[in-house]
Coordinates of C-alpha atoms in Angstrom, one line a residue:
Chain A
M1 CA 16.0 -59.0 28.4
I2 CA 18.4 -60.2 25.9
G3 CA 17.7 -59.9 22.0
D4 CA 14.4 -61.2 21.8
S5 CA 14.5 -63.7 24.9
K6 CA 15.1 -63.4 28.6
I7 CA 18.2 -64.4 30.0
G8 CA 18.3 -68.2 30.2
G9 CA 15.4 -68.8 28.0
P10 CA 15.6 -70.7 25.1
G11 CA 17.6 -70.0 22.0
I12 CA 20.4 -67.9 23.7
G13 CA 23.9 -68.8 23.9
P14 CA 25.4 -72.2 24.0
P15 CA 24.3 -75.1 26.7
V16 CA 25.8 -74.4 29.8
T17 CA 26.3 -76.2 32.8
L18 CA 25.2 -74.7 36.1
P19 CA 25.9 -75.4 39.5
T20 CA 23.3 -77.5 41.2
E21 CA 24.0 -76.6 44.7
P22 CA 21.3 -76.7 47.3
D23 CA 21.9 -72.8 47.8
P24 CA 19.4 -70.8 45.8
P25 CA 21.5 -68.0 43.6
A26 CA 21.4 -64.7 45.6
T27 CA 20.6 -62.7 42.8
P28 CA 17.1 -62.0 42.1
A29 CA 17.1 -62.6 38.2
A30 CA 15.9 -65.6 36.3
S31 CA 17.8 -68.6 36.0
P32 CA 21.2 -67.3 34.7
A33 CA 21.6 -69.4 31.4
P34 CA 20.2 -71.8 29.0
V35 CA 20.1 -75.0 30.7
A36 CA 20.8 -78.0 28.7
A37 CA 21.8 -79.4 31.7
R38 CA 24.9 -81.7 31.4
D39 CA 25.8 -83.9 34.5
K40 CA 29.6 -83.0 34.6
F41 CA 29.2 -80.3 37.3
E42 CA 26.7 -82.1 39.5
L43 CA 28.3 -85.3 39.4
A44 CA 31.7 -83.8 40.5
A45 CA 29.9 -81.5 42.8
A46 CA 28.5 -84.5 44.5
A47 CA 31.6 -86.1 44.7
D48 CA 33.0 -83.2 46.3
R49 CA 30.3 -82.6 49.3
P50 CA 31.3 -83.6 52.6
G51 CA 31.2 -87.4 52.6
G52 CA 31.5 -87.3 48.6
A53 CA 34.2 -89.3 47.1
A54 CA 37.0 -86.4 47.3
A55 CA 36.3 -86.0 50.7
Q56 CA 36.8 -89.8 51.7
T57 CA 39.7 -90.5 49.7
G58 CA 41.4 -86.8 50.5
S59 CA 42.3 -86.9 46.9
S60 CA 41.9 -83.7 44.3
S61 CA 39.8 -85.4 41.9
G62 CA 36.6 -83.8 42.3
L63 CA 38.2 -80.5 41.8
R64 CA 40.2 -82.1 38.5
E65 CA 36.5 -83.3 37.2
L66 CA 34.8 -79.9 38.2
S67 CA 37.5 -77.8 36.1
R68 CA 36.5 -78.5 32.7
G69 CA 35.0 -75.1 31.8
D70 CA 34.7 -75.2 28.2
D71 CA 31.0 -74.5 28.2
L72 CA 31.4 -71.6 30.9
L73 CA 34.1 -70.1 28.3
Q74 CA 31.7 -70.6 25.3
L75 CA 28.9 -68.9 27.2
A76 CA 31.2 -66.2 28.1
R77 CA 32.0 -65.5 24.6
E78 CA 28.4 -66.1 23.2
N79 CA 26.7 -64.7 26.0
P80 CA 28.4 -62.4 28.3
A81 CA 25.3 -61.0 30.4
A82 CA 24.5 -64.9 31.0
A83 CA 27.9 -65.2 32.3
R84 CA 28.1 -62.1 34.3
Q85 CA 25.4 -63.9 36.2
V86 CA 26.9 -67.1 36.6
V87 CA 29.8 -65.1 37.9
A88 CA 27.2 -63.7 40.4
D89 CA 25.7 -66.9 41.3
F90 CA 29.5 -68.2 42.0
A91 CA 30.1 -65.1 44.1
A92 CA 26.9 -65.7 46.3
K93 CA 28.2 -69.5 46.4
T94 CA 31.5 -68.5 47.4
G95 CA 29.9 -66.4 50.4
T96 CA 28.2 -69.3 51.3
I97 CA 31.0 -71.6 51.6
L98 CA 33.1 -69.2 53.1
N99 CA 30.6 -68.7 55.9
E100 CA 30.6 -72.8 56.6
I101 CA 34.6 -73.0 56.6
E102 CA 34.1 -70.4 59.4
R103 CA 31.9 -72.2 61.1
E104 CA 33.8 -75.2 60.8
L105 CA 37.3 -73.7 61.5
A106 CA 35.8 -72.2 64.8
G107 CA 34.8 -76.0 65.7
A108 CA 38.6 -76.7 65.1
R109 CA 39.8 -74.0 67.0
V110 CA 37.9 -75.0 70.2
L111 CA 39.5 -78.3 69.9
C112 CA 42.9 -76.7 69.5
D113 CA 42.3 -74.5 72.4
Q114 CA 41.9 -77.2 74.7
L115 CA 44.6 -78.9 73.2
A116 CA 46.6 -76.0 73.8
K117 CA 45.9 -75.8 77.3
E118 CA 47.3 -79.3 77.5
R119 CA 50.9 -78.2 75.5
F120 CA 49.6 -80.3 72.6
N121 CA 50.8 -83.6 74.8
R122 CA 50.5 -87.1 73.0
K123 CA 47.8 -88.2 75.6
A124 CA 45.3 -85.4 75.1
L125 CA 46.0 -85.2 71.3
E126 CA 45.0 -89.2 71.3
A127 CA 42.0 -88.5 72.7
S128 CA 41.1 -85.5 70.2
R129 CA 42.8 -87.0 67.3
R130 CA 39.6 -88.5 65.7
E131 CA 37.6 -85.4 66.5
L132 CA 40.3 -83.1 65.0
R133 CA 40.8 -85.3 61.9
K134 CA 37.1 -85.3 60.9
Q135 CA 37.1 -81.5 61.3
R136 CA 40.0 -81.1 59.3
S137 CA 38.4 -83.2 56.6
M138 CA 35.4 -81.4 56.4
L139 CA 37.6 -78.1 56.0
T140 CA 39.5 -79.6 53.3
T141 CA 36.4 -80.5 51.6
L142 CA 34.9 -77.1 51.7
K143 CA 38.4 -75.3 51.0
L144 CA 38.4 -77.4 47.8
R145 CA 34.8 -76.2 46.9
H146 CA 36.0 -72.9 47.4
Q147 CA 38.9 -73.1 45.3
L148 CA 36.6 -74.6 42.8
T149 CA 34.3 -71.9 42.6
C150 CA 36.9 -69.2 42.7
R151 CA 38.8 -70.9 39.6
K152 CA 35.8 -70.9 37.7
M153 CA 34.8 -67.4 38.3
A154 CA 38.4 -66.5 37.2
L155 CA 38.3 -68.6 34.4
L156 CA 34.9 -66.6 33.3
Q157 CA 36.2 -63.3 34.1
Q158 CA 39.6 -63.3 32.9
I159 CA 39.3 -65.5 29.7
A160 CA 35.9 -65.1 29.0
G161 CA 36.3 -67.4 25.9
R162 CA 38.1 -65.3 24.1
L163 CA 41.1 -67.7 24.2
G164 CA 41.6 -70.4 21.6
D165 CA 44.1 -73.4 21.5
P166 CA 47.5 -73.0 20.0
R167 CA 47.5 -75.0 16.8
L168 CA 51.2 -76.6 17.9
D169 CA 49.5 -79.8 18.8
E170 CA 47.6 -80.2 15.4
E171 CA 51.0 -79.0 13.9
I172 CA 53.8 -80.8 15.7
D173 CA 54.1 -84.0 13.2
R174 CA 54.1 -81.6 10.4
I175 CA 56.7 -79.5 11.9
L176 CA 58.8 -82.1 12.8
T177 CA 58.5 -84.0 9.0
K178 CA 59.3 -80.6 7.5
H179 CA 62.3 -79.8 9.8
K180 CA 63.9 -83.3 8.8
R181 CA 63.7 -82.4 5.4
L182 CA 65.8 -79.2 5.8
K183 CA 69.3 -79.3 4.9
T184 CA 70.9 -76.3 5.8
S185 CA 71.7 -75.0 9.4
W186 CA 70.1 -71.8 8.5
G187 CA 67.0 -73.4 7.1
R188 CA 66.5 -75.0 10.4
R189 CA 66.8 -72.3 12.3
Q190 CA 64.5 -69.7 9.9
H191 CA 61.7 -72.6 10.1
L192 CA 61.7 -72.6 13.8
L193 CA 62.1 -69.1 14.3
S194 CA 58.8 -68.8 12.3
A195 CA 56.8 -70.8 14.2
G196 CA 55.0 -68.2 16.4
T197 CA 51.9 -68.9 14.2
V198 CA 51.4 -72.0 16.0
L199 CA 52.5 -71.4 19.4
Y200 CA 49.6 -68.7 20.5
G201 CA 45.8 -69.4 20.8
S202 CA 44.6 -65.7 20.6
D203 CA 42.3 -65.2 17.5
A204 CA 40.8 -62.1 15.9
E205 CA 38.2 -61.9 19.1
S206 CA 41.1 -61.8 21.3
P207 CA 41.8 -59.0 23.4
A208 CA 45.3 -57.5 22.6
H209 CA 46.5 -58.6 26.3
L210 CA 45.4 -62.2 25.9
S211 CA 47.5 -62.6 22.7
H212 CA 50.6 -63.7 24.6
V213 CA 48.4 -65.9 26.9
V214 CA 48.5 -69.8 26.4
K215 CA 46.0 -72.3 27.7
T216 CA 47.9 -75.4 28.2
P217 CA 46.4 -79.0 29.3
V218 CA 48.8 -80.1 32.3
R219 CA 48.1 -83.3 33.9
T220 CA 49.4 -82.6 37.3
A221 CA 48.9 -86.0 39.1
G222 CA 52.5 -85.6 40.2
D223 CA 54.8 -83.1 41.5
S224 CA 53.3 -79.6 40.6
E225 CA 56.5 -77.9 41.6
Q226 CA 58.5 -79.8 39.3
T227 CA 56.0 -79.9 36.4
G228 CA 56.1 -75.9 36.7
E229 CA 59.5 -75.7 36.6
T230 CA 59.8 -78.2 33.5
L231 CA 57.2 -76.1 31.7
A232 CA 59.5 -73.1 32.3
K233 CA 62.3 -74.6 30.7
I234 CA 60.5 -76.3 27.9
S235 CA 58.3 -73.1 26.9
P236 CA 58.6 -73.0 23.0
R237 CA 58.1 -69.2 23.4
L238 CA 61.0 -68.8 25.7
L239 CA 63.1 -71.4 23.7
L240 CA 62.4 -69.2 20.3
A241 CA 63.6 -66.3 22.3
D242 CA 67.0 -67.6 23.6
L243 CA 67.3 -69.1 19.7
M244 CA 67.0 -65.5 18.5
A245 CA 69.5 -64.1 20.9
R246 CA 72.1 -66.9 19.9
T247 CA 71.1 -66.2 16.3
L248 CA 72.7 -62.6 17.0
D249 CA 75.6 -63.4 19.3
G250 CA 76.7 -66.5 17.6
S251 CA 76.9 -68.7 20.6
T252 CA 75.6 -72.1 20.9
R253 CA 73.7 -73.7 23.7
P254 CA 76.4 -74.6 26.8
E255 CA 76.4 -78.6 27.0
A256 CA 76.0 -78.6 30.8
D257 CA 73.2 -75.9 30.1
E258 CA 70.7 -77.4 32.5
S259 CA 67.9 -75.8 30.9
A260 CA 68.7 -78.5 28.2
P261 CA 65.3 -79.8 27.2
S262 CA 66.7 -83.5 27.1
E263 CA 66.4 -83.3 30.8
S264 CA 62.6 -83.3 30.7
S265 CA 62.3 -86.8 30.4
S266 CA 58.6 -86.9 32.1
A267 CA 57.2 -84.3 29.7
L268 CA 58.9 -86.0 26.7
C269 CA 57.4 -89.3 28.1
G270 CA 53.8 -87.8 27.8
E271 CA 53.7 -88.0 31.5
L272 CA 52.4 -84.2 31.8
G273 CA 49.7 -84.6 29.0
P274 CA 50.0 -84.7 25.1
S275 CA 50.3 -80.8 24.7
V276 CA 53.2 -80.9 27.1
R277 CA 55.0 -83.8 25.3
N278 CA 55.0 -81.6 22.2
W279 CA 56.1 -79.0 23.9
S280 CA 59.3 -81.2 24.7
L281 CA 59.6 -82.6 21.1
F282 CA 59.5 -78.9 19.9
S283 CA 61.9 -77.8 22.3
A284 CA 64.1 -80.9 21.2
L285 CA 64.5 -79.3 17.9
V286 CA 65.5 -76.0 19.2
D287 CA 68.0 -77.7 21.2
D288 CA 69.4 -79.5 18.3
V289 CA 69.6 -76.4 16.3
E290 CA 71.2 -74.4 18.9
D291 CA 74.2 -76.9 19.0
E292 CA 75.5 -75.2 15.9
D293 CA 76.3 -71.8 14.7
P294 CA 74.6 -71.7 11.3
F295 CA 77.1 -68.7 10.1
E296 CA 80.5 -70.2 11.2
Chain B
M1 CA 60.7 -64.7 62.6
S2 CA 60.7 -61.7 64.9
A3 CA 59.6 -59.0 62.1
A4 CA 57.1 -58.8 59.2
T5 CA 59.9 -58.3 57.2
E6 CA 62.1 -61.6 57.7
T7 CA 61.9 -64.7 55.9
L8 CA 59.7 -67.3 57.9
V9 CA 61.8 -70.8 58.1
L10 CA 59.6 -74.2 59.0
T11 CA 60.5 -77.5 59.0
N12 CA 58.5 -80.3 57.9
E13 CA 57.7 -81.1 61.5
E14 CA 56.6 -77.6 62.0
L15 CA 54.4 -77.8 58.9
A16 CA 53.1 -80.9 60.0
F17 CA 52.0 -79.2 63.4
F18 CA 50.3 -76.3 61.4
R19 CA 48.4 -79.0 59.3
M20 CA 46.9 -80.4 62.1
T21 CA 45.7 -77.2 63.9
C22 CA 44.2 -76.7 60.3
D23 CA 46.3 -73.5 59.2
V24 CA 47.3 -75.4 56.2
F25 CA 45.1 -76.8 53.4
P26 CA 47.4 -77.5 50.3
V27 CA 45.8 -77.4 47.0
P28 CA 47.2 -80.0 44.4
E29 CA 49.6 -77.2 42.9
S30 CA 51.1 -76.2 45.9
P31 CA 54.7 -77.1 47.0
L32 CA 53.1 -77.9 50.3
R33 CA 50.8 -80.5 48.8
F34 CA 53.3 -83.6 50.3
L35 CA 52.0 -82.7 53.6
D36 CA 48.5 -84.0 52.3
E37 CA 49.8 -86.9 50.2
A38 CA 51.6 -88.0 53.2
D39 CA 49.1 -87.3 55.7
A40 CA 51.6 -85.7 57.6
E41 CA 51.6 -85.5 61.3
P42 CA 54.0 -84.2 64.2
A43 CA 56.1 -86.9 65.5
E44 CA 57.0 -84.5 68.5
P45 CA 53.7 -82.4 68.7
E46 CA 54.6 -81.2 72.5
T47 CA 58.1 -80.2 71.8
T48 CA 57.2 -78.6 68.6
F49 CA 54.8 -76.5 70.2
A50 CA 57.0 -75.3 72.7
R51 CA 59.8 -74.4 70.1
L52 CA 57.1 -72.5 67.7
G53 CA 55.6 -70.7 71.3
T54 CA 59.3 -69.9 72.0
R55 CA 59.9 -68.5 68.4
N56 CA 56.7 -66.5 68.8
L57 CA 54.9 -68.1 65.9
L58 CA 51.9 -69.2 67.6
S59 CA 48.5 -67.2 67.8
A60 CA 47.8 -65.3 71.1
G61 CA 45.5 -68.4 72.6
H62 CA 48.5 -70.6 71.5
N63 CA 45.6 -72.9 69.3
G64 CA 47.5 -72.3 65.7
A65 CA 49.8 -70.3 63.7
S66 CA 49.7 -66.2 64.2
Q67 CA 48.1 -64.3 61.8
Q68 CA 51.5 -63.4 60.2
V69 CA 52.6 -67.1 59.8
H70 CA 49.0 -67.9 58.7
D71 CA 48.7 -65.6 56.0
R72 CA 52.2 -66.5 54.5
L73 CA 51.2 -70.3 54.9
R74 CA 47.7 -69.6 52.8
V75 CA 49.2 -67.9 49.9
V76 CA 51.3 -71.0 49.4
A77 CA 49.3 -73.5 50.4
E78 CA 46.2 -72.1 48.8
C79 CA 47.5 -70.8 45.5
N80 CA 46.1 -70.3 42.3
G81 CA 49.3 -69.0 40.5
R82 CA 52.9 -69.2 40.4
V83 CA 55.6 -66.7 38.8
L84 CA 59.3 -68.2 38.2
W85 CA 61.9 -65.9 37.6
T86 CA 64.8 -67.3 36.4
V87 CA 68.3 -65.4 35.6
R88 CA 70.7 -67.2 33.3
Q89 CA 74.1 -66.0 33.3
K90 CA 78.0 -66.8 33.4
G91 CA 77.8 -67.9 36.7
G92 CA 74.8 -70.2 36.3
T93 CA 71.2 -70.3 36.6
R94 CA 69.3 -69.0 39.7
V95 CA 65.4 -69.3 40.2
R96 CA 62.9 -67.4 42.5
D97 CA 59.5 -68.7 43.2
Y98 CA 56.5 -66.9 43.9
Y99 CA 53.4 -68.4 44.4
L100 CA 50.0 -66.2 44.3
A101 CA 46.8 -66.3 45.5
D102 CA 43.9 -63.4 45.5
G103 CA 45.9 -60.6 44.1
S104 CA 49.1 -61.3 46.8
Y105 CA 52.1 -63.0 46.8
V106 CA 54.6 -64.8 48.7
E107 CA 58.1 -66.0 47.7
Y108 CA 59.0 -69.7 48.8
S109 CA 61.6 -71.9 48.3
H110 CA 63.1 -75.1 50.1
N111 CA 66.1 -77.1 50.7
Q112 CA 67.2 -80.5 50.9
A113 CA 67.6 -80.3 54.8
G114 CA 63.8 -79.9 54.9
E115 CA 63.5 -76.3 55.5
H116 CA 60.9 -74.2 54.0
H117 CA 61.3 -70.5 53.6
F118 CA 58.5 -68.3 53.2
G119 CA 58.7 -64.3 52.4
Q120 CA 56.5 -61.9 53.6
V121 CA 52.8 -61.6 51.9
R122 CA 53.1 -58.5 49.2
P123 CA 50.8 -57.4 46.8
E124 CA 51.3 -58.5 43.3
S125 CA 52.3 -54.6 42.0
A126 CA 54.8 -54.8 44.4
L127 CA 56.5 -57.9 42.4
V128 CA 56.4 -55.9 39.1
V129 CA 58.3 -53.2 41.1
E130 CA 60.9 -55.6 42.4
L131 CA 61.4 -57.0 39.2
A132 CA 61.2 -53.7 37.3
Q133 CA 64.3 -52.7 39.6
K134 CA 66.3 -55.3 38.6
F135 CA 66.9 -53.7 35.3
A136 CA 68.9 -50.5 34.7
V137 CA 66.9 -48.7 31.8
K138 CA 67.5 -45.1 31.2
K139 CA 64.8 -44.4 28.8
P140 CA 61.8 -43.4 30.3
Q141 CA 59.7 -43.8 27.6
G142 CA 60.0 -44.6 23.6
G143 CA 62.1 -47.7 23.1
R144 CA 62.4 -48.8 19.6
L145 CA 60.3 -52.1 18.3
L146 CA 61.5 -54.3 15.5
R147 CA 59.1 -56.6 14.0
M148 CA 60.4 -58.8 11.3
S149 CA 60.0 -62.0 9.5
A150 CA 62.4 -65.2 10.2
S151 CA 64.0 -64.6 6.7
D152 CA 64.7 -61.0 7.6
Y153 CA 65.9 -61.8 11.1
L154 CA 68.7 -64.0 9.6
V155 CA 69.7 -61.4 7.3
F156 CA 69.7 -59.3 10.2
A157 CA 71.8 -61.4 12.3
V158 CA 74.4 -61.5 9.4
F159 CA 74.8 -57.8 9.5
A160 CA 75.0 -58.3 13.4
R161 CA 77.9 -61.1 13.1
D162 CA 79.8 -58.6 10.9
L163 CA 79.5 -55.7 13.1
R164 CA 80.6 -57.8 16.3
A165 CA 83.4 -59.2 14.5
A166 CA 84.8 -55.5 13.8
P167 CA 87.1 -53.7 17.1
A168 CA 84.4 -52.1 19.3
T169 CA 85.1 -48.3 18.2
T170 CA 84.4 -48.8 14.8
S171 CA 80.9 -48.8 13.1
G172 CA 81.5 -51.9 10.9
E173 CA 82.0 -52.4 7.5
S174 CA 79.0 -52.2 4.5
M175 CA 78.4 -55.5 2.8
S176 CA 77.2 -56.2 -0.5
I177 CA 74.2 -58.3 -1.1
E178 CA 76.8 -61.1 -2.3
E179 CA 78.8 -60.8 0.8
V180 CA 75.3 -61.7 2.7
L181 CA 74.4 -64.4 0.6
A182 CA 77.8 -65.7 1.2
Y183 CA 76.9 -66.4 4.9
F184 CA 74.2 -68.8 3.6
D185 CA 76.3 -70.9 1.2
E186 CA 77.6 -74.2 2.9
P187 CA 80.5 -75.9 1.2
E188 CA 79.3 -79.5 1.4
Q189 CA 75.8 -78.2 0.6
P190 CA 76.7 -76.1 -2.3
S191 CA 73.1 -76.5 -3.6
A192 CA 71.8 -75.7 -0.3
R193 CA 70.8 -71.9 -0.7
A194 CA 67.3 -72.6 -1.7
K195 CA 65.9 -69.3 -1.4
T196 CA 66.7 -67.0 -4.1
D197 CA 68.7 -63.8 -4.3
Q198 CA 65.6 -61.9 -4.9
G199 CA 64.2 -63.2 -1.7
W200 CA 67.1 -62.2 0.2
Q201 CA 67.2 -59.1 -1.6
A202 CA 63.5 -58.4 -0.5
S203 CA 64.6 -59.2 3.2
I204 CA 67.4 -56.4 2.9
D205 CA 64.9 -54.0 1.1
A206 CA 62.4 -54.9 4.1
L207 CA 65.1 -54.1 6.7
Q208 CA 66.1 -50.9 5.0
K209 CA 62.4 -50.1 5.0
Q210 CA 62.4 -50.4 8.7
K211 CA 65.6 -48.4 9.1
V212 CA 67.3 -51.1 10.4
L213 CA 69.6 -51.3 7.5
V214 CA 71.6 -48.1 5.7
K215 CA 72.3 -48.2 2.2
T216 CA 75.8 -47.0 1.5
K217 CA 78.1 -46.7 -1.4
G218 CA 79.3 -50.3 -0.6
G219 CA 76.1 -51.7 0.1
Y220 CA 74.4 -51.9 3.4
E221 CA 75.1 -51.4 6.9
L222 CA 73.2 -51.7 10.2
D223 CA 71.4 -48.3 11.4
P224 CA 73.9 -47.2 14.0
Q225 CA 71.4 -46.9 16.5
L226 CA 71.4 -50.5 16.5
Q227 CA 74.9 -50.9 16.9
P228 CA 74.7 -51.0 20.5
L229 CA 71.7 -53.8 20.7
V230 CA 73.9 -56.0 18.4
R231 CA 77.5 -55.7 20.1
E232 CA 75.6 -56.0 23.9
I233 CA 73.1 -58.8 23.6
V234 CA 74.4 -61.9 25.0
A235 CA 72.5 -64.9 25.2
D236 CA 73.4 -66.3 28.2
H237 CA 73.0 -63.1 30.1
Q238 CA 68.9 -63.7 30.0
H239 CA 65.8 -62.9 32.8
T240 CA 62.9 -65.2 31.8
I241 CA 59.6 -64.7 33.8
V242 CA 56.7 -67.4 33.6
R243 CA 53.5 -66.9 35.2
F244 CA 51.2 -70.0 35.2
D245 CA 47.5 -69.9 36.3
F246 CA 46.0 -72.6 37.8
L247 CA 42.9 -73.7 36.3
D248 CA 43.3 -77.3 37.3
E249 CA 44.1 -79.4 34.4
E250 CA 44.4 -76.4 32.0
W251 CA 47.1 -73.7 33.3
L252 CA 47.5 -70.5 31.5
V253 CA 51.0 -69.7 30.7
R254 CA 52.1 -66.2 30.1
E255 CA 56.5 -65.3 29.8
I256 CA 58.6 -63.2 28.9
S257 CA 62.4 -63.1 27.8
L258 CA 64.7 -60.3 28.5
Y259 CA 67.9 -59.3 28.0
P260 CA 69.7 -56.5 29.7
T261 CA 72.4 -54.4 28.4
P262 CA 74.5 -51.8 30.6
D263 CA 72.0 -49.2 29.2
T264 CA 68.7 -50.6 28.6
V265 CA 66.7 -53.7 28.5
Y266 CA 65.4 -55.7 25.5
R267 CA 62.4 -58.2 24.8
F268 CA 62.8 -61.1 22.5
G269 CA 59.9 -63.1 21.7
T270 CA 58.0 -64.7 18.8
E271 CA 54.6 -63.1 17.8
P272 CA 51.2 -65.0 16.8
D273 CA 51.7 -63.6 13.0
G274 CA 54.8 -65.7 12.8
T275 CA 57.3 -62.4 13.3
V276 CA 59.8 -62.1 15.5
A277 CA 60.1 -58.8 17.5
I278 CA 63.0 -57.2 19.4
E279 CA 61.8 -54.2 21.5
E280 CA 63.8 -52.1 23.2
L281 CA 62.1 -51.1 26.8
S282 CA 61.8 -47.7 28.3
S283 CA 60.7 -47.9 32.0
R284 CA 57.4 -47.3 31.4
A285 CA 57.1 -50.1 29.0
L286 CA 59.5 -52.5 31.0
S287 CA 56.7 -52.0 34.0
D288 CA 53.7 -52.4 31.8
L289 CA 55.0 -55.3 30.3
L290 CA 56.0 -56.9 33.4
A291 CA 52.6 -56.2 34.6
G292 CA 51.1 -57.8 31.9
V293 CA 53.3 -60.8 32.6
V294 CA 53.0 -61.1 36.4
G295 CA 49.9 -59.4 37.1
T296 CA 46.2 -60.9 37.4
L297 CA 44.2 -60.8 34.0
P298 CA 41.8 -58.0 34.5
N299 CA 38.0 -59.1 34.4
L300 CA 36.7 -58.9 31.0
L301 CA 33.1 -59.1 32.3
A302 CA 33.3 -56.1 33.8
S303 CA 31.7 -53.3 31.7
E304 CA 34.6 -51.0 32.9
A305 CA 37.5 -53.4 32.0
V306 CA 40.7 -52.0 31.4
P307 CA 42.5 -53.0 28.1
T308 CA 45.5 -54.1 28.5
L309 CA 48.8 -53.0 30.3
R310 CA 50.8 -55.1 27.5
S311 CA 48.9 -53.6 24.3
K312 CA 50.0 -50.0 25.5
S313 CA 53.3 -50.8 25.1
Q314 CA 53.2 -52.2 21.9

């Protein structure tokens, strides 16, 4: 019991989308959370099952669709006990998926054993190709489901709803407009140096260790490796640290500096999502300010 | 790769072979994702099999990767986080890349020749140690933390500039409020000094209260303890460490900017309340901060959840 109601009973916490996999929850507790069922999870999970859309296309769209965890985060914030129950369910589900993976992997290993005896020659490979691809496709699907569940667990456990969104997205137009109006180079620098209030997503309920953690929507349709490198170059918080140091030592950004945000054109075009575009716009301001020393 | 400590180097062809043997299942954020996107298969499976066997990279039954190889591939392919460590100095910028999964990490890089380098599998805590060892920090504990408003910081910078311009053997000269204000005049914008003189005086008072400035007969000067900081900080000698946690369409981002000097290291950054911070790090504070950036976030739903490594140092 929590308060006046049972866990999962009416009136506790926010509506939450729960997994509706065939496996029943392993824990003996009642239904883990209020079930104003939404279809987001079920639809995506269906797509992610063997033979589902994600499996057929081999794409990660199923994983993407499933990753919106707003309901889970709200639950974690407002009803930690129910969130713990959801985590327990996820953990049980993870165990089941891992067993399935082991089973499928054993099948694939038998095939590979036979191929190894033939030294993976072309003829043997051709004969087994279809079966091997089928096994691999099945394993890919299971691995995606496993990864998805683990990520949702991590989201619940590590953030627990105690991380808000930075206000930069809402404020970027105001920042850009105000910045254009400033006449002095030191004034523009002062303006940017005081931008910390819009760069973080913590609020009064955020624990101290999350105050510097930022949640950023990222479109990863393309090259995720490059996306990470771009984000590391245009992170407003890192650029402001650089601005602080340059304000102290009187240096300007080297012209050929490869970390110049202007290079991050895909970010600026919005290919990586609106938030990253705003990072890019902000970093262009920092870049501009760093081109001159205000005290020279 | 003959020993566990060596870097494992694999070609695209070899990675395609291990994909075929069900040893590689890259998530969308993995740098090995190209294998799935291209539906890569080995062009010369027999030759590749023989070569991998000669290099002892296959399992005992030769039906796939050896455990050591499999473990390295799994962390990079099925990553749920990434750490980018960038060192910028005069000679250029160097980036090291680490992929994380389940509390372990593998350093990874690739080159244009199509070679992929995988470091050994190590726990996240080892990465903290590795990073911390790159800095010479003499103080075991008790570094100084300065937090100031953007205006106060500009005034602080004016004093820092004045000191940097002075010979290294001197402690600089006192500056009057008028001398400080002169830095904010711009000849082409005579009316641009929007902030009132009282405003700058307030900044000076705030810095004096924080013991950043010391009042002298002729005006104010920087606290002698801060003089090494303002003399030795060089913006173009910077380490940035960024960790991404992949939650699919949302990534968690944590980062830190560190500026080393011969004797210590400083963290520069902005704060959620709009102030800017410079923190001189003791060796303990450095380790705590790095663990806060690089380590997996603690489980907040666990009743025994430990509050934060980062908060301990602040």
